[in-house]
């Protein structure tokens, strides 16, 4: 299957700082990328969907000014957590799909564990 | 709105035995796909099996098979000859043509006893 990478795999930052997480599709062009958040022992919650070259579509309750998503190329999307606070500590997972059609498989990155002190 | 319900928070199976994980869903869409994903302790999401709603035949992938009951909106996963490496969280998921995003259930934690 196709490979999606995330960097960094884990990050610890101080409260009030910003953190950027990168998501790359290594061997395919990702027309659509998704960002999920997963709290311990819980399911994946979709934060936003982004199509290459377009603004991201955020799910209800997700602050777009806090979680900045950029999908500038067909192989790279970034999530920036601005002015991070301890409650933003979580596991963030990206996934990528080669087309907008739902018949195209979504491939998941390995996730990024964010800890805000 | 689409919803996915997994009513079994935890399941346990003896190695080499068979286990069935339950999943029900609700959707207003006629064109959709259903999935089972595995999330081991590494937390990497792995696609186990997928089912197109328009196909009546149940999907199978080696030791994994589904029982897709479209009228009942049920999509259970059967794991045969369970192995220690099958121990993980299993998430049932749905994606509809109109919505376009995966909707996940809350997951079932599967333990495999040697």
PDB file of C-alpha atoms in Angstrom:
ATOM      1  CA  UNK A   1       0.000   0.000   0.000  1.00  0.00           C
ATOM      2  CA  UNK A   2       0.909   3.633  -0.274  1.00  0.00           C
ATOM      3  CA  UNK A   3       2.947   5.307   2.454  1.00  0.00           C
ATOM      4  CA  UNK A   4       2.109   8.405   4.433  1.00  0.00           C
ATOM      5  CA  UNK A   5       4.688   9.865   6.786  1.00  0.00           C
ATOM      6  CA  UNK A   6       4.315  12.307   9.640  1.00  0.00           C
ATOM      7  CA  UNK A   7       6.950  14.440  11.280  1.00  0.00           C
ATOM      8  CA  UNK A   8       7.667  14.717  14.105  1.00  0.00           C
ATOM      9  CA  UNK A   9       6.482  11.483  15.694  1.00  0.00           C
ATOM     10  CA  UNK A  10       6.338  13.153  19.068  1.00  0.00           C
ATOM     11  CA  UNK A  11       6.811  16.693  20.275  1.00  0.00           C
ATOM     12  CA  UNK A  12       6.840  18.370  23.650  1.00  0.00           C
ATOM     13  CA  UNK A  13       6.360  22.109  23.821  1.00  0.00           C
ATOM     14  CA  UNK A  14       5.676  24.842  26.314  1.00  0.00           C
ATOM     15  CA  UNK A  15       2.282  26.394  26.717  1.00  0.00           C
ATOM     16  CA  UNK A  16       1.821  29.367  24.415  1.00  0.00           C
ATOM     17  CA  UNK A  17       4.152  28.184  21.679  1.00  0.00           C
ATOM     18  CA  UNK A  18       3.186  26.978  18.203  1.00  0.00           C
ATOM     19  CA  UNK A  19       3.877  23.538  16.814  1.00  0.00           C
ATOM     20  CA  UNK A  20       3.880  22.430  13.186  1.00  0.00           C
ATOM     21  CA  UNK A  21       3.193  18.843  12.136  1.00  0.00           C
ATOM     22  CA  UNK A  22       3.973  17.693   8.607  1.00  0.00           C
ATOM     23  CA  UNK A  23       2.143  15.004   6.671  1.00  0.00           C
ATOM     24  CA  UNK A  24       3.616  13.681   3.442  1.00  0.00           C
ATOM     25  CA  UNK A  25       2.392  11.176   0.889  1.00  0.00           C
ATOM     26  CA  UNK A  26       5.589   9.457  -0.214  1.00  0.00           C
ATOM     27  CA  UNK A  27       4.614   7.560  -3.331  1.00  0.00           C
ATOM     28  CA  UNK A  28       1.348   9.029  -4.539  1.00  0.00           C
ATOM     29  CA  UNK A  29      -0.311  12.370  -5.072  1.00  0.00           C
ATOM     30  CA  UNK A  30      -2.757  13.183  -2.329  1.00  0.00           C
ATOM     31  CA  UNK A  31      -5.616  15.225  -3.692  1.00  0.00           C
ATOM     32  CA  UNK A  32      -7.313  15.160  -0.328  1.00  0.00           C
ATOM     33  CA  UNK A  33      -5.812  15.037   3.137  1.00  0.00           C
ATOM     34  CA  UNK A  34      -7.518  14.636   6.465  1.00  0.00           C
ATOM     35  CA  UNK A  35      -6.455  15.530   9.995  1.00  0.00           C
ATOM     36  CA  UNK A  36      -7.734  13.577  12.979  1.00  0.00           C
ATOM     37  CA  UNK A  37      -7.318  13.903  16.699  1.00  0.00           C
ATOM     38  CA  UNK A  38      -7.360  10.913  19.009  1.00  0.00           C
ATOM     39  CA  UNK A  39      -7.550  11.114  22.789  1.00  0.00           C
ATOM     40  CA  UNK A  40      -6.393   8.132  24.880  1.00  0.00           C
ATOM     41  CA  UNK A  41      -8.660   5.112  24.528  1.00  0.00           C
ATOM     42  CA  UNK A  42     -10.981   6.996  22.205  1.00  0.00           C
ATOM     43  CA  UNK A  43     -11.786   6.963  18.540  1.00  0.00           C
ATOM     44  CA  UNK A  44     -10.473   9.193  15.778  1.00  0.00           C
ATOM     45  CA  UNK A  45     -12.251  12.504  15.493  1.00  0.00           C
ATOM     46  CA  UNK A  46     -12.026  14.316  12.185  1.00  0.00           C
ATOM     47  CA  UNK A  47     -10.735  17.854  12.576  1.00  0.00           C
ATOM     48  CA  UNK A  48     -10.576  19.035   9.000  1.00  0.00           C
ATOM     49  CA  UNK A  49     -10.413  18.046   5.365  1.00  0.00           C
ATOM     50  CA  UNK A  50      -8.159  19.762   2.892  1.00  0.00           C
ATOM     51  CA  UNK A  51      -7.941  19.589  -0.869  1.00  0.00           C
ATOM     52  CA  UNK A  52      -4.739  20.632  -2.562  1.00  0.00           C
ATOM     53  CA  UNK A  53      -4.743  24.336  -3.304  1.00  0.00           C
ATOM     54  CA  UNK A  54      -7.959  25.030  -1.410  1.00  0.00           C
ATOM     55  CA  UNK A  55      -8.785  26.181   2.072  1.00  0.00           C
ATOM     56  CA  UNK A  56      -9.417  23.442   4.575  1.00  0.00           C
ATOM     57  CA  UNK A  57     -12.929  22.552   5.648  1.00  0.00           C
ATOM     58  CA  UNK A  58     -13.134  22.332   9.426  1.00  0.00           C
ATOM     59  CA  UNK A  59     -15.512  20.180  11.420  1.00  0.00           C
ATOM     60  CA  UNK A  60     -17.916  21.821  13.796  1.00  0.00           C
ATOM     61  CA  UNK A  61     -16.246  22.808  17.035  1.00  0.00           C
ATOM     62  CA  UNK A  62     -12.715  22.903  15.639  1.00  0.00           C
ATOM     63  CA  UNK A  63     -11.148  26.364  15.819  1.00  0.00           C
ATOM     64  CA  UNK A  64      -9.663  27.148  12.432  1.00  0.00           C
ATOM     65  CA  UNK A  65      -7.557  29.974  13.837  1.00  0.00           C
ATOM     66  CA  UNK A  66      -6.008  27.627  16.347  1.00  0.00           C
ATOM     67  CA  UNK A  67      -5.451  24.656  14.081  1.00  0.00           C
ATOM     68  CA  UNK A  68      -4.025  26.049  10.864  1.00  0.00           C
ATOM     69  CA  UNK A  69      -3.985  23.618   7.973  1.00  0.00           C
ATOM     70  CA  UNK A  70      -2.061  24.154   4.764  1.00  0.00           C
ATOM     71  CA  UNK A  71      -2.177  21.803   1.794  1.00  0.00           C
ATOM     72  CA  UNK A  72       0.124  23.593  -0.602  1.00  0.00           C
ATOM     73  CA  UNK A  73       1.189  20.630  -2.708  1.00  0.00           C
ATOM     74  CA  UNK A  74      -0.069  17.216  -3.722  1.00  0.00           C
ATOM     75  CA  UNK A  75       2.341  15.530  -1.333  1.00  0.00           C
ATOM     76  CA  UNK A  76       2.411  17.776   1.719  1.00  0.00           C
ATOM     77  CA  UNK A  77      -0.056  19.053   4.274  1.00  0.00           C
ATOM     78  CA  UNK A  78       0.806  20.784   7.519  1.00  0.00           C
ATOM     79  CA  UNK A  79      -1.107  21.264  10.749  1.00  0.00           C
ATOM     80  CA  UNK A  80       0.029  24.116  12.974  1.00  0.00           C
ATOM     81  CA  UNK A  81      -1.253  24.236  16.511  1.00  0.00           C
ATOM     82  CA  UNK A  82      -1.005  27.889  17.456  1.00  0.00           C
ATOM     83  CA  UNK A  83      -0.596  29.073  21.033  1.00  0.00           C
ATOM     84  CA  UNK A  84      -0.776  25.523  22.287  1.00  0.00           C
ATOM     85  CA  UNK A  85      -2.200  24.778  25.715  1.00  0.00           C
ATOM     86  CA  UNK A  86      -2.181  21.588  27.799  1.00  0.00           C
ATOM     87  CA  UNK A  87      -5.679  20.695  26.625  1.00  0.00           C
ATOM     88  CA  UNK A  88      -4.302  20.476  23.076  1.00  0.00           C
ATOM     89  CA  UNK A  89      -2.154  17.536  24.149  1.00  0.00           C
ATOM     90  CA  UNK A  90      -3.312  14.615  22.052  1.00  0.00           C
ATOM     91  CA  UNK A  91      -2.408  12.200  19.275  1.00  0.00           C
ATOM     92  CA  UNK A  92      -2.777  13.763  15.837  1.00  0.00           C
ATOM     93  CA  UNK A  93      -3.149  11.548  12.784  1.00  0.00           C
ATOM     94  CA  UNK A  94      -3.211  12.558   9.148  1.00  0.00           C
ATOM     95  CA  UNK A  95      -4.440  10.531   6.231  1.00  0.00           C
ATOM     96  CA  UNK A  96      -4.273  11.012   2.502  1.00  0.00           C
ATOM     97  CA  UNK A  97      -6.376   9.971  -0.445  1.00  0.00           C
ATOM     98  CA  UNK A  98      -5.338  10.036  -4.071  1.00  0.00           C
ATOM     99  CA  UNK A  99      -8.666  11.326  -5.311  1.00  0.00           C
ATOM    100  CA  UNK A 100     -11.833  12.911  -4.039  1.00  0.00           C
ATOM    101  CA  UNK A 101     -13.860   9.817  -4.752  1.00  0.00           C
ATOM    102  CA  UNK A 102     -14.712   7.671  -1.782  1.00  0.00           C
ATOM    103  CA  UNK A 103     -13.690   4.569  -3.693  1.00  0.00           C
ATOM    104  CA  UNK A 104     -10.081   5.702  -3.347  1.00  0.00           C
ATOM    105  CA  UNK A 105      -8.404   4.280  -0.271  1.00  0.00           C
ATOM    106  CA  UNK A 106      -7.337   6.548   2.555  1.00  0.00           C
ATOM    107  CA  UNK A 107      -3.829   5.879   3.827  1.00  0.00           C
ATOM    108  CA  UNK A 108      -2.917   6.879   7.349  1.00  0.00           C
ATOM    109  CA  UNK A 109       0.242   8.354   8.770  1.00  0.00           C
ATOM    110  CA  UNK A 110       1.806   6.937  11.942  1.00  0.00           C
ATOM    111  CA  UNK A 111       0.601   9.846  14.057  1.00  0.00           C
ATOM    112  CA  UNK A 112       2.194  12.585  16.136  1.00  0.00           C
ATOM    113  CA  UNK A 113       1.989  12.696  19.893  1.00  0.00           C
ATOM    114  CA  UNK A 114       1.812  16.282  21.118  1.00  0.00           C
ATOM    115  CA  UNK A 115       2.430  17.088  24.757  1.00  0.00           C
ATOM    116  CA  UNK A 116       1.981  20.664  25.893  1.00  0.00           C
ATOM    117  CA  UNK A 117       3.509  21.480  29.268  1.00  0.00           C
TER     118      UNK A 117
ATOM    119  CA  UNK B   1     -26.213  12.243   9.775  1.00  0.00           C
ATOM    120  CA  UNK B   2     -24.073   9.176   9.533  1.00  0.00           C
ATOM    121  CA  UNK B   3     -23.311   7.246  12.698  1.00  0.00           C
ATOM    122  CA  UNK B   4     -21.321   4.114  13.449  1.00  0.00           C
ATOM    123  CA  UNK B   5     -21.923   2.116  16.613  1.00  0.00           C
ATOM    124  CA  UNK B   6     -19.666  -0.521  18.103  1.00  0.00           C
ATOM    125  CA  UNK B   7     -21.376  -1.958  21.148  1.00  0.00           C
ATOM    126  CA  UNK B   8     -18.487  -4.079  22.399  1.00  0.00           C
ATOM    127  CA  UNK B   9     -15.814  -1.962  24.114  1.00  0.00           C
ATOM    128  CA  UNK B  10     -13.679  -5.047  24.729  1.00  0.00           C
ATOM    129  CA  UNK B  11     -13.549  -8.594  23.437  1.00  0.00           C
ATOM    130  CA  UNK B  12     -11.315 -11.522  24.193  1.00  0.00           C
ATOM    131  CA  UNK B  13     -10.525 -14.637  22.168  1.00  0.00           C
ATOM    132  CA  UNK B  14      -8.361 -17.679  22.622  1.00  0.00           C
ATOM    133  CA  UNK B  15      -5.541 -18.097  20.159  1.00  0.00           C
ATOM    134  CA  UNK B  16      -6.648 -20.128  17.100  1.00  0.00           C
ATOM    135  CA  UNK B  17     -10.308 -19.548  17.888  1.00  0.00           C
ATOM    136  CA  UNK B  18     -12.818 -17.377  16.029  1.00  0.00           C
ATOM    137  CA  UNK B  19     -14.214 -14.054  17.191  1.00  0.00           C
ATOM    138  CA  UNK B  20     -16.844 -11.721  15.772  1.00  0.00           C
ATOM    139  CA  UNK B  21     -16.833  -7.977  16.319  1.00  0.00           C
ATOM    140  CA  UNK B  22     -20.120  -6.145  15.909  1.00  0.00           C
ATOM    141  CA  UNK B  23     -20.845  -2.901  14.120  1.00  0.00           C
ATOM    142  CA  UNK B  24     -24.045  -1.155  13.148  1.00  0.00           C
ATOM    143  CA  UNK B  25     -24.383   2.037  11.202  1.00  0.00           C
ATOM    144  CA  UNK B  26     -26.947   4.547  10.155  1.00  0.00           C
ATOM    145  CA  UNK B  27     -26.856   6.457   6.915  1.00  0.00           C
ATOM    146  CA  UNK B  28     -29.150   8.274   4.550  1.00  0.00           C
ATOM    147  CA  UNK B  29     -26.852   7.657   1.616  1.00  0.00           C
ATOM    148  CA  UNK B  30     -27.331   4.965  -0.983  1.00  0.00           C
ATOM    149  CA  UNK B  31     -23.715   4.949  -2.157  1.00  0.00           C
ATOM    150  CA  UNK B  32     -21.252   4.213   0.605  1.00  0.00           C
ATOM    151  CA  UNK B  33     -18.387   2.063   1.746  1.00  0.00           C
ATOM    152  CA  UNK B  34     -17.763   0.303   5.034  1.00  0.00           C
ATOM    153  CA  UNK B  35     -14.395  -0.501   6.562  1.00  0.00           C
ATOM    154  CA  UNK B  36     -12.710  -2.247   9.412  1.00  0.00           C
ATOM    155  CA  UNK B  37      -9.445  -0.731  10.576  1.00  0.00           C
ATOM    156  CA  UNK B  38      -6.961  -2.189  13.032  1.00  0.00           C
ATOM    157  CA  UNK B  39      -4.950   0.027  15.363  1.00  0.00           C
ATOM    158  CA  UNK B  40      -2.206  -1.909  17.175  1.00  0.00           C
ATOM    159  CA  UNK B  41      -0.254  -0.437  20.106  1.00  0.00           C
ATOM    160  CA  UNK B  42       1.950   1.400  17.597  1.00  0.00           C
ATOM    161  CA  UNK B  43      -1.219   3.375  16.760  1.00  0.00           C
ATOM    162  CA  UNK B  44      -0.690   3.016  13.011  1.00  0.00           C
ATOM    163  CA  UNK B  45      -4.096   2.622  11.382  1.00  0.00           C
ATOM    164  CA  UNK B  46      -4.211  -0.439   9.145  1.00  0.00           C
ATOM    165  CA  UNK B  47      -7.023  -1.239   6.744  1.00  0.00           C
ATOM    166  CA  UNK B  48      -8.287  -4.755   7.428  1.00  0.00           C
ATOM    167  CA  UNK B  49     -11.170  -5.054   5.009  1.00  0.00           C
ATOM    168  CA  UNK B  50     -13.628  -2.958   3.068  1.00  0.00           C
ATOM    169  CA  UNK B  51     -17.090  -3.502   1.641  1.00  0.00           C
ATOM    170  CA  UNK B  52     -18.856  -1.594  -1.101  1.00  0.00           C
ATOM    171  CA  UNK B  53     -22.503  -1.156  -0.230  1.00  0.00           C
ATOM    172  CA  UNK B  54     -23.700  -2.072  -3.701  1.00  0.00           C
ATOM    173  CA  UNK B  55     -22.002  -5.476  -3.527  1.00  0.00           C
ATOM    174  CA  UNK B  56     -24.082  -8.224  -1.989  1.00  0.00           C
ATOM    175  CA  UNK B  57     -21.165 -10.593  -1.601  1.00  0.00           C
ATOM    176  CA  UNK B  58     -19.404 -10.356   1.731  1.00  0.00           C
ATOM    177  CA  UNK B  59     -15.786  -9.247   1.525  1.00  0.00           C
ATOM    178  CA  UNK B  60     -13.044 -11.600   2.697  1.00  0.00           C
ATOM    179  CA  UNK B  61      -9.316 -11.122   3.220  1.00  0.00           C
ATOM    180  CA  UNK B  62      -7.573 -14.285   4.315  1.00  0.00           C
ATOM    181  CA  UNK B  63      -8.645 -14.897   7.947  1.00  0.00           C
ATOM    182  CA  UNK B  64     -10.873 -11.822   7.997  1.00  0.00           C
ATOM    183  CA  UNK B  65     -14.403 -11.757   6.662  1.00  0.00           C
ATOM    184  CA  UNK B  66     -17.446  -9.613   7.107  1.00  0.00           C
ATOM    185  CA  UNK B  67     -21.134 -10.284   7.469  1.00  0.00           C
ATOM    186  CA  UNK B  68     -22.772  -7.361   5.682  1.00  0.00           C
ATOM    187  CA  UNK B  69     -26.500  -7.128   6.308  1.00  0.00           C
ATOM    188  CA  UNK B  70     -27.536  -4.044   4.373  1.00  0.00           C
ATOM    189  CA  UNK B  71     -31.191  -3.975   5.393  1.00  0.00           C
ATOM    190  CA  UNK B  72     -30.258  -4.294   9.039  1.00  0.00           C
ATOM    191  CA  UNK B  73     -27.341  -1.859   8.611  1.00  0.00           C
ATOM    192  CA  UNK B  74     -25.032  -4.318  10.245  1.00  0.00           C
ATOM    193  CA  UNK B  75     -21.392  -4.933   9.368  1.00  0.00           C
ATOM    194  CA  UNK B  76     -19.657  -7.435  11.610  1.00  0.00           C
ATOM    195  CA  UNK B  77     -16.065  -8.633  11.340  1.00  0.00           C
ATOM    196  CA  UNK B  78     -15.134 -12.263  11.821  1.00  0.00           C
ATOM    197  CA  UNK B  79     -11.548 -13.172  12.602  1.00  0.00           C
ATOM    198  CA  UNK B  80     -10.765 -16.848  12.154  1.00  0.00           C
ATOM    199  CA  UNK B  81      -7.782 -18.706  13.600  1.00  0.00           C
ATOM    200  CA  UNK B  82      -6.968 -15.741  15.828  1.00  0.00           C
ATOM    201  CA  UNK B  83      -3.310 -14.944  16.270  1.00  0.00           C
ATOM    202  CA  UNK B  84      -1.485 -13.037  18.989  1.00  0.00           C
ATOM    203  CA  UNK B  85      -0.735 -10.323  16.448  1.00  0.00           C
ATOM    204  CA  UNK B  86      -4.444  -9.695  15.997  1.00  0.00           C
ATOM    205  CA  UNK B  87      -4.588  -8.049  19.414  1.00  0.00           C
ATOM    206  CA  UNK B  88      -5.449  -4.400  18.778  1.00  0.00           C
ATOM    207  CA  UNK B  89      -8.195  -1.817  18.697  1.00  0.00           C
ATOM    208  CA  UNK B  90     -10.600  -2.409  15.843  1.00  0.00           C
ATOM    209  CA  UNK B  91     -12.567   0.454  14.381  1.00  0.00           C
ATOM    210  CA  UNK B  92     -15.561   0.141  12.116  1.00  0.00           C
ATOM    211  CA  UNK B  93     -15.949   3.069   9.701  1.00  0.00           C
ATOM    212  CA  UNK B  94     -18.325   4.376   7.069  1.00  0.00           C
ATOM    213  CA  UNK B  95     -17.915   6.836   4.228  1.00  0.00           C
ATOM    214  CA  UNK B  96     -20.752   8.093   2.094  1.00  0.00           C
ATOM    215  CA  UNK B  97     -20.577   9.581  -1.367  1.00  0.00           C
ATOM    216  CA  UNK B  98     -22.083  12.907  -0.314  1.00  0.00           C
ATOM    217  CA  UNK B  99     -20.166  13.396   2.903  1.00  0.00           C
ATOM    218  CA  UNK B 100     -16.839  12.029   1.701  1.00  0.00           C
ATOM    219  CA  UNK B 101     -15.271  11.620   5.154  1.00  0.00           C
ATOM    220  CA  UNK B 102     -14.675   8.505   7.197  1.00  0.00           C
ATOM    221  CA  UNK B 103     -16.906   8.252  10.254  1.00  0.00           C
ATOM    222  CA  UNK B 104     -15.474   5.942  12.904  1.00  0.00           C
ATOM    223  CA  UNK B 105     -17.102   3.919  15.634  1.00  0.00           C
ATOM    224  CA  UNK B 106     -15.729   4.067  19.171  1.00  0.00           C
ATOM    225  CA  UNK B 107     -13.712   0.925  18.704  1.00  0.00           C
ATOM    226  CA  UNK B 108     -13.429  -2.550  20.186  1.00  0.00           C
ATOM    227  CA  UNK B 109     -10.311  -3.606  22.026  1.00  0.00           C
ATOM    228  CA  UNK B 110      -9.486  -7.194  21.114  1.00  0.00           C
ATOM    229  CA  UNK B 111      -7.291  -9.294  23.370  1.00  0.00           C
ATOM    230  CA  UNK B 112      -5.905 -12.643  22.223  1.00  0.00           C
ATOM    231  CA  UNK B 113      -5.062 -15.175  24.900  1.00  0.00           C
ATOM    232  CA  UNK B 114      -2.264 -17.682  24.255  1.00  0.00           C
TER     233      UNK B 114
END
